[in-house]
Amino acid sequence: MLRIHCPWCGLRDHEEFTLWGEATRHFPALDAPHAQWVQSVYARPNPRGETQEFFQHNLGCRRWLVVSRNNLTHEVLSVVPAHERSAAKEDRA
Ligand SMILES: [Zn+2]
């Protein structure tokens, strides 16, 4: 069983969370060519090992998190609030 440490609620079972997908994924601009959108939606990488994914603690505080985990061992490597991750990315830009 996957257990995720929510920064606000503490250690919780993964059943309290909703997985919303890859946190490293970037979509093309809205007016990008159709082929680029098809590539982005259907031809995604499927990495083995460390991944970063968005989770929402929907049966708890309802906040969004970025969870880094190893998708082979299910070891949770880190959990950060999604807004802090976004702010850090903007600082680097
Ligand atoms: Zn929570």
PDB file of C-alpha atoms and ligand atoms in Angstrom:
ATOM      1  CA  MET A   1       0.000   0.000   0.000  1.00  0.00           C
ATOM      2  CA  LEU A   2       1.245   3.445  -0.890  1.00  0.00           C
ATOM      3  CA  ARG A   3       1.337   5.896   2.014  1.00  0.00           C
ATOM      4  CA  ILE A   4       1.740   9.597   1.345  1.00  0.00           C
ATOM      5  CA  HIS A   5       2.795  12.169   3.917  1.00  0.00           C
ATOM      6  CA  CYS A   6       0.516  15.170   3.398  1.00  0.00           C
ATOM      7  CA  PRO A   7       2.294  18.294   4.751  1.00  0.00           C
ATOM      8  CA  TRP A   8      -0.963  19.381   6.458  1.00  0.00           C
ATOM      9  CA  CYS A   9      -2.622  16.087   7.493  1.00  0.00           C
ATOM     10  CA  GLY A  10       0.298  13.716   8.101  1.00  0.00           C
ATOM     11  CA  LEU A  11       0.801  10.175   6.839  1.00  0.00           C
ATOM     12  CA  ARG A  12      -2.269   8.862   4.975  1.00  0.00           C
ATOM     13  CA  ASP A  13      -3.242   5.909   2.770  1.00  0.00           C
ATOM     14  CA  HIS A  14      -3.159   6.556  -0.974  1.00  0.00           C
ATOM     15  CA  GLU A  15      -6.920   5.865  -1.105  1.00  0.00           C
ATOM     16  CA  GLU A  16      -7.466   9.362   0.322  1.00  0.00           C
ATOM     17  CA  PHE A  17      -5.753  10.901  -2.712  1.00  0.00           C
ATOM     18  CA  THR A  18      -6.596  11.291  -6.369  1.00  0.00           C
ATOM     19  CA  LEU A  19      -3.790  10.910  -8.875  1.00  0.00           C
ATOM     20  CA  TRP A  20      -3.987  13.599 -11.567  1.00  0.00           C
ATOM     21  CA  GLY A  21      -1.028  12.575 -13.692  1.00  0.00           C
ATOM     22  CA  GLU A  22       2.490  13.582 -14.494  1.00  0.00           C
ATOM     23  CA  ALA A  23       3.759  16.773 -12.881  1.00  0.00           C
ATOM     24  CA  THR A  24       6.515  17.175 -15.450  1.00  0.00           C
ATOM     25  CA  ARG A  25       4.214  17.207 -18.463  1.00  0.00           C
ATOM     26  CA  HIS A  26       3.904  20.301 -20.616  1.00  0.00           C
ATOM     27  CA  PHE A  27       1.078  20.867 -23.063  1.00  0.00           C
ATOM     28  CA  PRO A  28       1.481  22.788 -26.320  1.00  0.00           C
ATOM     29  CA  ALA A  29      -0.083  26.189 -26.842  1.00  0.00           C
ATOM     30  CA  LEU A  30      -3.820  26.167 -27.506  1.00  0.00           C
ATOM     31  CA  ASP A  31      -3.270  27.166 -31.129  1.00  0.00           C
ATOM     32  CA  ALA A  32      -0.547  24.553 -31.730  1.00  0.00           C
ATOM     33  CA  PRO A  33      -0.974  22.217 -34.725  1.00  0.00           C
ATOM     34  CA  HIS A  34      -3.258  19.210 -34.247  1.00  0.00           C
ATOM     35  CA  ALA A  35      -0.364  16.771 -34.699  1.00  0.00           C
ATOM     36  CA  GLN A  36       1.486  18.397 -31.823  1.00  0.00           C
ATOM     37  CA  TRP A  37      -1.565  17.939 -29.558  1.00  0.00           C
ATOM     38  CA  VAL A  38      -1.949  14.301 -30.621  1.00  0.00           C
ATOM     39  CA  GLN A  39       1.706  13.725 -29.813  1.00  0.00           C
ATOM     40  CA  SER A  40       1.323  15.383 -26.407  1.00  0.00           C
ATOM     41  CA  VAL A  41      -1.824  13.460 -25.427  1.00  0.00           C
ATOM     42  CA  TYR A  42      -1.157   9.993 -26.842  1.00  0.00           C
ATOM     43  CA  ALA A  43       2.603   9.575 -27.265  1.00  0.00           C
ATOM     44  CA  ARG A  44       3.737  10.262 -23.740  1.00  0.00           C
ATOM     45  CA  PRO A  45       6.883   8.829 -22.192  1.00  0.00           C
ATOM     46  CA  ASN A  46       6.430   5.977 -19.732  1.00  0.00           C
ATOM     47  CA  PRO A  47       9.534   6.255 -17.554  1.00  0.00           C
ATOM     48  CA  ARG A  48      10.705   3.595 -15.136  1.00  0.00           C
ATOM     49  CA  GLY A  49      12.002   4.708 -11.787  1.00  0.00           C
ATOM     50  CA  GLU A  50      11.573   8.165 -10.280  1.00  0.00           C
ATOM     51  CA  THR A  51       8.481  10.059 -11.394  1.00  0.00           C
ATOM     52  CA  GLN A  52       6.748  13.240 -10.281  1.00  0.00           C
ATOM     53  CA  GLU A  53       2.962  13.222 -10.170  1.00  0.00           C
ATOM     54  CA  PHE A  54       0.159  15.513  -9.069  1.00  0.00           C
ATOM     55  CA  PHE A  55      -1.990  14.150  -6.247  1.00  0.00           C
ATOM     56  CA  GLN A  56      -4.940  15.869  -4.596  1.00  0.00           C
ATOM     57  CA  HIS A  57      -5.781  14.986  -1.004  1.00  0.00           C
ATOM     58  CA  ASN A  58      -9.472  14.911  -1.774  1.00  0.00           C
ATOM     59  CA  LEU A  59     -10.527  13.008   1.372  1.00  0.00           C
ATOM     60  CA  GLY A  60      -8.478  15.303   3.590  1.00  0.00           C
ATOM     61  CA  CYS A  61      -7.413  18.913   3.168  1.00  0.00           C
ATOM     62  CA  ARG A  62      -8.150  18.851  -0.623  1.00  0.00           C
ATOM     63  CA  ARG A  63      -4.787  20.467  -1.354  1.00  0.00           C
ATOM     64  CA  TRP A  64      -2.634  19.621  -4.366  1.00  0.00           C
ATOM     65  CA  LEU A  65       0.743  17.974  -3.930  1.00  0.00           C
ATOM     66  CA  VAL A  66       3.640  16.955  -6.125  1.00  0.00           C
ATOM     67  CA  VAL A  67       4.747  13.475  -5.090  1.00  0.00           C
ATOM     68  CA  SER A  68       8.081  12.110  -6.265  1.00  0.00           C
ATOM     69  CA  ARG A  69       8.104   8.356  -6.147  1.00  0.00           C
ATOM     70  CA  ASN A  70       9.780   5.360  -7.643  1.00  0.00           C
ATOM     71  CA  ASN A  71       7.153   3.678  -9.810  1.00  0.00           C
ATOM     72  CA  LEU A  72       8.970   0.332  -9.608  1.00  0.00           C
ATOM     73  CA  THR A  73       9.207   0.116  -5.813  1.00  0.00           C
ATOM     74  CA  HIS A  74       6.419   2.619  -4.913  1.00  0.00           C
ATOM     75  CA  GLU A  75       8.809   4.296  -2.496  1.00  0.00           C
ATOM     76  CA  VAL A  76       7.731   7.897  -1.891  1.00  0.00           C
ATOM     77  CA  LEU A  77      10.825  10.073  -2.225  1.00  0.00           C
ATOM     78  CA  SER A  78       9.375  13.505  -1.470  1.00  0.00           C
ATOM     79  CA  VAL A  79       6.103  15.393  -1.163  1.00  0.00           C
ATOM     80  CA  VAL A  80       5.819  19.135  -1.728  1.00  0.00           C
ATOM     81  CA  PRO A  81       2.796  21.410  -1.964  1.00  0.00           C
ATOM     82  CA  ALA A  82       2.082  22.029  -5.653  1.00  0.00           C
ATOM     83  CA  HIS A  83       2.026  25.805  -5.232  1.00  0.00           C
ATOM     84  CA  GLU A  84       5.536  25.774  -3.759  1.00  0.00           C
ATOM     85  CA  ARG A  85       6.826  23.767  -6.696  1.00  0.00           C
ATOM     86  CA  SER A  86       5.195  26.212  -9.137  1.00  0.00           C
ATOM     87  CA  ALA A  87       6.718  29.212  -7.325  1.00  0.00           C
ATOM     88  CA  ALA A  88      10.166  27.589  -7.442  1.00  0.00           C
ATOM     89  CA  LYS A  89       9.819  27.033 -11.205  1.00  0.00           C
ATOM     90  CA  GLU A  90       8.854  30.686 -11.755  1.00  0.00           C
ATOM     91  CA  ASP A  91      11.853  31.865  -9.735  1.00  0.00           C
ATOM     92  CA  ARG A  92      14.150  29.963 -12.103  1.00  0.00           C
ATOM     93  CA  ALA A  93      12.520  31.397 -15.239  1.00  0.00           C
TER      94      ALA A  93
HETATM   95 ZN    ZN B   1      -3.987  16.758   3.454  1.00  0.00          ZN
END
